[in-house]
Coordinates of C-alpha atoms and ligand atoms in Angstrom, one line a residue:
X859 CA 0.0 0.0 0.0
X860 CA 1.2 3.5 -0.8
X861 CA 2.2 5.3 2.3
X862 CA 0.2 8.3 3.1
X863 CA 2.0 11.6 2.5
X864 CA 2.9 13.7 5.6
X865 CA 0.9 16.9 5.9
X866 CA 2.4 20.4 5.7
X867 CA 0.5 23.4 6.6
X868 CA 2.0 26.7 5.4
X869 CA 0.5 30.0 6.0
X870 CA 1.1 33.7 5.4
X871 CA -0.7 36.9 6.1
X872 CA -2.1 38.6 3.0
X873 CA 0.3 41.5 2.6
X874 CA -0.3 42.1 -1.1
X875 CA 2.4 41.7 -3.7
X876 CA 5.2 39.6 -2.3
X877 CA 8.9 40.5 -2.3
X878 CA 11.9 38.4 -3.2
X879 CA 12.6 37.8 0.5
X880 CA 9.2 35.9 0.6
X881 CA 10.3 33.9 -2.3
X882 CA 13.7 32.9 -0.8
X883 CA 12.4 32.4 2.7
X884 CA 9.1 30.6 1.9
X885 CA 7.7 30.2 -1.6
X886 CA 10.7 28.4 -3.1
X887 CA 10.6 25.9 -0.3
X888 CA 6.8 25.4 -0.6
X889 CA 7.1 24.6 -4.3
X890 CA 9.9 22.1 -3.6
X891 CA 8.0 20.3 -0.9
X892 CA 4.7 19.9 -2.8
X893 CA 5.4 16.6 -4.4
X894 CA 6.8 14.8 -1.3
X895 CA 4.1 16.1 1.1
X896 CA 0.4 17.0 1.1
X897 CA 0.5 20.7 1.4
X898 CA -2.2 23.1 2.5
X899 CA -1.7 26.8 1.9
X900 CA -3.5 29.1 4.3
X901 CA -4.1 32.8 3.8
X902 CA -4.2 34.2 7.3
X903 CA -6.6 37.1 6.7
X904 CA -8.0 37.1 10.2
X905 CA -4.5 37.5 11.5
X906 CA -4.2 40.8 9.8
X907 CA -6.8 42.2 12.3
X908 CA -4.3 41.8 15.2
X909 CA -2.3 44.8 14.0
X910 CA -4.6 46.5 11.6
X911 CA -8.3 46.9 11.9
X912 CA -8.7 48.7 8.5
X913 CA -10.1 45.9 6.4
X914 CA -10.4 47.8 3.1
X915 CA -7.4 46.2 1.5
X916 CA -7.5 42.7 2.8
X917 CA -9.3 41.2 -0.2
X918 CA -7.1 42.9 -2.8
X919 CA -4.0 42.0 -0.9
X920 CA -5.2 38.5 -0.7
X921 CA -5.6 38.3 -4.5
X922 CA -2.2 39.9 -5.2
X923 CA -0.5 37.5 -2.9
X924 CA -2.3 34.5 -4.3
X925 CA -1.3 35.5 -7.8
X926 CA 2.3 35.5 -6.7
X927 CA 1.9 32.0 -5.1
X928 CA 0.4 30.5 -8.2
X929 CA 2.8 32.2 -10.6
X930 CA 5.7 30.9 -8.5
X931 CA 4.6 27.3 -9.1
X932 CA 2.3 26.3 -6.3
X933 CA 0.3 23.5 -7.9
X934 CA -3.2 24.4 -6.6
X935 CA -4.7 21.1 -8.0
X936 CA -2.6 19.2 -5.4
X937 CA -2.2 21.9 -2.7
X938 CA -5.4 23.7 -1.8
X939 CA -5.1 27.5 -1.2
X940 CA -7.7 29.0 1.1
X941 CA -8.6 31.9 3.4
X942 CA -8.9 31.3 7.1
X943 CA -12.0 33.6 7.2
X944 CA -14.0 31.4 4.8
X945 CA -13.8 28.2 6.8
X946 CA -15.8 28.7 9.9
X947 CA -14.2 25.6 11.6
X948 CA -11.1 27.8 12.2
X949 CA -13.0 30.0 14.6
X950 CA -14.8 27.1 16.2
X951 CA -11.6 25.2 17.0
X952 CA -10.0 28.5 18.1
X953 CA -12.7 28.9 20.7
X954 CA -12.3 25.4 22.1
X955 CA -8.5 25.8 22.2
X956 CA -8.8 29.1 24.0
X957 CA -10.3 27.2 26.9
X958 CA -7.3 25.0 27.2
X959 CA -4.3 27.3 27.2
X960 CA -3.7 29.7 30.0
X961 CA -3.4 33.5 29.7
X962 CA 0.0 33.3 31.4
X963 CA 1.4 30.9 28.7
X964 CA 0.3 33.3 26.0
X965 CA 1.8 36.3 27.7
X966 CA 5.2 34.6 27.7
X967 CA 5.2 34.4 23.9
X968 CA 8.5 36.1 22.9
X969 CA 7.1 36.8 19.4
X970 CA 4.3 38.9 20.9
X971 CA 6.8 40.8 23.1
X972 CA 8.8 41.6 20.0
X973 CA 5.7 42.9 18.2
X974 CA 4.7 45.0 21.2
X975 CA 8.2 46.5 21.2
X976 CA 8.6 46.9 17.4
X977 CA 5.1 48.5 16.9
X978 CA 5.4 50.4 20.1
X979 CA 1.9 49.2 21.3
X980 CA 0.6 50.7 24.5
X981 CA -1.9 47.9 25.0
X982 CA -3.0 44.8 23.1
X983 CA -6.4 43.3 22.4
X984 CA -7.7 39.9 23.6
X985 CA -7.5 38.7 20.0
X986 CA -3.9 39.8 19.6
X987 CA -2.9 37.9 22.7
X988 CA -4.7 34.9 21.4
X989 CA -3.6 34.9 17.8
X990 CA -1.2 31.9 18.3
X991 CA -4.3 30.0 19.4
X992 CA -5.9 30.8 16.1
X993 CA -2.7 29.7 14.4
X994 CA -2.9 26.4 16.3
X995 CA -6.4 25.8 14.9
X996 CA -5.1 26.7 11.4
X997 CA -2.5 24.0 11.7
X998 CA -4.4 21.3 13.6
X999 CA -7.6 21.4 11.6
X1000 CA -5.6 19.9 8.7
X1001 CA -3.6 17.7 11.1
X1002 CA -0.5 19.5 9.9
X1003 CA 2.7 17.6 10.9
X1004 CA 5.2 20.1 9.6
X1005 CA 5.0 23.9 9.4
X1006 CA 7.6 25.7 7.2
X1007 CA 8.5 28.8 9.1
X1008 CA 11.3 31.2 9.9
X1009 CA 13.0 31.4 13.3
X1010 CA 10.7 34.1 14.5
X1011 CA 7.6 31.8 14.2
X1012 CA 9.0 28.9 16.2
X1013 CA 7.4 30.1 19.5
X1014 CA 4.1 29.9 17.8
X1015 CA 4.6 26.3 16.8
X1016 CA 5.6 25.6 20.4
X1017 CA 2.2 26.9 21.5
X1018 CA 0.5 24.8 18.9
X1019 CA 2.4 21.7 20.2
X1020 CA 1.3 22.6 23.7
X1021 CA -2.3 23.0 22.7
X1022 CA -2.3 19.7 20.7
X1023 CA -1.1 17.7 23.7
X1024 CA -3.4 19.4 26.1
X1025 CA -6.3 18.5 23.9
X1026 CA -5.1 14.9 23.2
X1027 CA -4.6 14.2 26.9
X1028 CA -8.1 15.2 27.8
X1029 CA -10.2 14.2 24.9
X1030 CA -9.9 11.0 22.9
X1031 CA -12.1 9.2 20.3
X1032 CA -13.9 6.0 21.4
X1033 CA -11.1 3.7 20.4
X1034 CA -8.7 5.8 22.6
X1035 CA -7.3 7.4 19.4
X1036 CA -5.8 10.8 19.7
X1037 CA -7.0 13.4 17.2
X1038 CA -4.1 15.7 16.7
X1039 CA -0.5 15.2 15.6
X1040 CA 2.2 17.2 17.5
X1041 CA 3.5 19.4 14.6
X1042 CA 7.1 20.4 14.1
X1043 CA 8.6 23.5 12.6
X1044 CA 10.4 23.0 9.3
X1045 CA 13.0 25.7 9.2
X1046 CA 13.9 27.2 5.8
X1047 CA 17.6 27.0 4.9
X1048 CA 18.2 30.4 3.4
X1049 CA 15.6 32.0 5.6
X1050 CA 16.0 35.7 5.0
X1051 CA 17.3 38.2 2.5
X1052 CA 18.5 41.6 3.8
X1053 CA 16.6 44.7 2.7
X1054 CA 18.0 47.3 0.3
X1055 CA 18.7 49.6 3.3
X1056 CA 21.0 47.0 4.9
X1057 CA 18.4 46.0 7.5
X1058 CA 18.5 42.3 8.3
X1059 CA 15.1 41.6 6.8
X1060 CA 13.2 42.7 3.7
X1061 CA 9.9 43.9 4.8
X1062 CA 7.0 45.8 3.3
X1063 CA 6.7 48.0 6.3
X1064 CA 10.3 49.0 6.1
X1065 CA 10.0 50.0 2.4
X1066 CA 13.2 48.2 1.6
X1067 CA 11.9 45.5 -0.8
X1068 CA 12.3 44.2 -4.3
X1069 CA 9.0 42.7 -5.4
X1070 CA 8.6 39.5 -7.4
X1071 CA 6.6 41.6 -9.9
X1072 CA 9.2 44.4 -10.3
X1073 CA 10.6 44.6 -13.8
X1074 CA 14.3 45.4 -14.7
X1075 CA 13.9 49.2 -14.7
X1076 CA 12.3 49.2 -11.3
X1077 CA 14.8 46.8 -9.9
X1078 CA 17.7 49.0 -11.3
X1079 CA 16.2 52.1 -9.7
X1080 CA 15.8 50.5 -6.4
X1081 CA 19.2 48.9 -6.5
X1082 CA 20.9 52.2 -7.2
X1083 CA 20.0 53.3 -3.7
X1084 CA 21.0 50.1 -2.1
X1085 CA 23.4 50.3 0.9
X1086 CA 26.9 49.0 0.2
X1087 CA 30.3 48.9 2.0
X1088 CA 30.6 52.6 3.2
X1089 CA 34.4 52.5 2.8
X1090 CA 34.1 51.8 -0.9
X1091 CA 33.3 55.2 -2.4
X1092 CA 34.4 54.7 -6.0
X1093 CA 35.5 52.1 -8.4
X1094 CA 39.1 51.3 -7.6
X1095 CA 38.5 51.4 -3.8
X1096 CA 38.8 48.0 -2.2
X1097 CA 35.5 46.7 -0.8
X1098 CA 34.4 44.1 1.7
X1099 CA 31.7 41.9 0.1
X1100 CA 31.1 40.1 3.3
X1101 CA 29.3 43.2 4.7
X1102 CA 27.5 44.1 1.5
X1103 CA 23.9 43.2 1.0
X1104 CA 24.3 43.4 -2.8
X1105 CA 26.8 40.5 -2.5
X1106 CA 24.2 38.5 -0.5
X1107 CA 21.9 38.9 -3.5
X1108 CA 24.7 37.7 -5.8
X1109 CA 25.1 34.6 -3.7
X1110 CA 21.5 33.7 -4.2
X1111 CA 20.7 34.9 -7.7
X1112 CA 24.1 34.8 -9.4
X1113 CA 25.9 31.9 -7.8
X1114 CA 27.9 31.0 -10.9
X1115 CA 29.7 34.4 -10.8
X1116 CA 29.8 34.7 -7.1
X1117 CA 33.6 34.2 -6.8
X1118 CA 34.3 36.8 -9.6
X1119 CA 32.1 39.3 -7.9
X1120 CA 33.8 38.7 -4.6
X1121 CA 37.3 39.1 -6.1
X1122 CA 36.3 42.1 -8.2
X1123 CA 34.9 43.9 -5.2
X1124 CA 37.7 43.2 -2.8
X1125 CA 40.4 44.1 -5.4
X1126 CA 38.6 47.3 -6.4
X1127 CA 38.3 46.3 -10.0
X1128 CA 34.6 46.1 -9.9
X1129 CA 32.7 49.2 -9.0
X1130 CA 29.4 49.2 -7.0
X1131 CA 27.4 50.6 -9.9
X1132 CA 28.4 47.8 -12.3
X1133 CA 27.9 45.3 -9.5
X1134 CA 24.4 46.6 -8.9
X1135 CA 23.4 46.7 -12.5
X1136 CA 24.6 43.1 -13.0
X1137 CA 22.6 41.8 -10.0
X1138 CA 19.6 43.7 -11.2
X1139 CA 19.7 41.9 -14.5
X1140 CA 20.1 38.6 -12.8
X1141 CA 17.2 39.1 -10.5
X1142 CA 15.0 40.4 -13.3
X1143 CA 15.9 37.3 -15.3
X1144 CA 15.4 34.9 -12.4
X1145 CA 11.8 36.1 -12.0
X1146 CA 11.0 36.7 -15.7
X1147 CA 8.8 33.6 -16.2
X1148 CA 7.1 34.2 -12.9
X1149 CA 6.4 37.8 -14.0
X1150 CA 4.9 36.6 -17.3
X1151 CA 2.7 34.1 -15.5
X1152 CA 1.6 36.7 -13.0
X1153 CA 0.6 39.0 -15.8
X1154 CA -1.6 36.3 -17.4
X1155 CA -3.2 35.7 -14.0
X1156 CA -3.8 39.4 -13.5
X1157 CA -5.6 39.6 -16.7
X1158 CA -7.7 36.6 -15.7
X1159 CA -8.9 37.3 -12.2
X1160 CA -11.8 35.0 -12.7
X1161 CA -9.5 32.0 -12.9
X1162 CA -7.7 33.1 -9.7
X1163 CA -11.1 33.3 -7.9
X1164 CA -12.1 29.9 -9.2
X1165 CA -8.8 28.4 -7.8
X1166 CA -9.5 30.0 -4.5
X1167 CA -13.0 28.7 -4.4
X1168 CA -11.9 25.2 -5.3
X1169 CA -9.2 25.3 -2.6
X1170 CA -11.7 26.5 0.0
X1171 CA -14.1 23.8 -0.8
X1172 CA -11.4 21.1 -0.5
X1173 CA -10.0 22.6 2.7
X1174 CA -13.5 22.9 4.2
X1175 CA -14.1 19.2 3.7
X1176 CA -11.0 18.3 5.7
X1177 CA -11.7 20.9 8.4
X1178 CA -15.3 19.6 8.8
X1179 CA -14.1 16.1 9.2
X1180 CA -11.6 17.1 11.9
X1181 CA -14.3 19.2 13.7
X1182 CA -16.7 16.3 13.7
X1183 CA -14.0 14.2 15.4
X1184 CA -13.4 17.0 17.9
X1185 CA -17.1 17.1 18.7
X1186 CA -17.3 13.4 19.0
X1187 CA -14.4 13.2 21.4
X1188 CA -15.8 16.1 23.5
X1189 CA -19.3 14.6 23.4
X1190 CA -20.8 17.8 22.1
X1191 CA -21.7 16.2 18.8
Ligands
LIG180 N1 1.3 33.9 12.3 C1 1.8 34.0 11.0 C2 2.3 35.4 10.7 O1 2.1 36.2 11.6 C3 0.7 33.7 9.9 C4 0.0 32.4 10.1 C5 -1.2 32.2 10.5 C6 0.6 31.1 9.9 N2 -1.6 30.9 10.6 C7 -0.5 30.2 10.2 C8 1.8 30.6 9.5 C9 -0.3 28.8 10.2 C10 2.0 29.2 9.5 C11 0.9 28.3 9.8 O2 2.8 35.7 9.7

């Protein structure tokens, strides 16, 4: 008998058009994993509300992000794509899980503390404190065994593991069968790309991104302003590629010429402008097929909406099955 594929649940907040850091840190990995695993791709639209109550862009941002997912090669016939908000079982399981985990455990979450600090929040809502519980329901409704995440999301997976064991210990099916797996994080190898301003992370809110959809001219313009070794002022000056973010991009998108770039920069023969123009071309080429595909999809929104609808109906079926097991085990069926 063919062995059942292990389940991966990957999720992202809908932040609109994705940047190349998303590609390197997540999408590339998702595409590679889709044959070996059963993948579910969740659009965490309710999670947006934790930090932004203005809902006017959520739908458009969802579609823009979804177009990037599909254009990158997510095979939606195998791996359903769906919005958290359209499958009511997420909120149902979230409520039950909320009864199991203590407030103190949620307050200890280091990822939350970081958000409070970074966003300079004076107070947080009940829902914001509980968002890892919603994330646990996202993962466990599909019995996700692995969750591809960056380092910063690991505390959330720990909360999911905690909730899954609390539930399993207390409620079992008739045959003593436990309902939920204890999921593990699956860390991405090359998990982040630095931003154009030299900050460690590319991020929409920092305005330091190159988008997957950017064409050569846009990339060149953005790259001109990219931060490089401050001691290399002109061609001829010796640079230090190890502290240059442009060199990091070469490592990822121009691996074959990486050594030449390194030597050229350190000897002074290669100037920053030439180096930047070269990597701009490499990046634009790397994403050219994806850009074409995304243009086609943009011109055919109906197709994108159909894919989403199909994904949501597949996901709903799985979610309903899990919820009926939960109700059975809890005897609230
Ligand atoms: N919490 C994630 C974020 O803030 C998004 C997310 C929601 C998620 N549900 C998920 C990620 C499930 C992985 C699995 O970006």
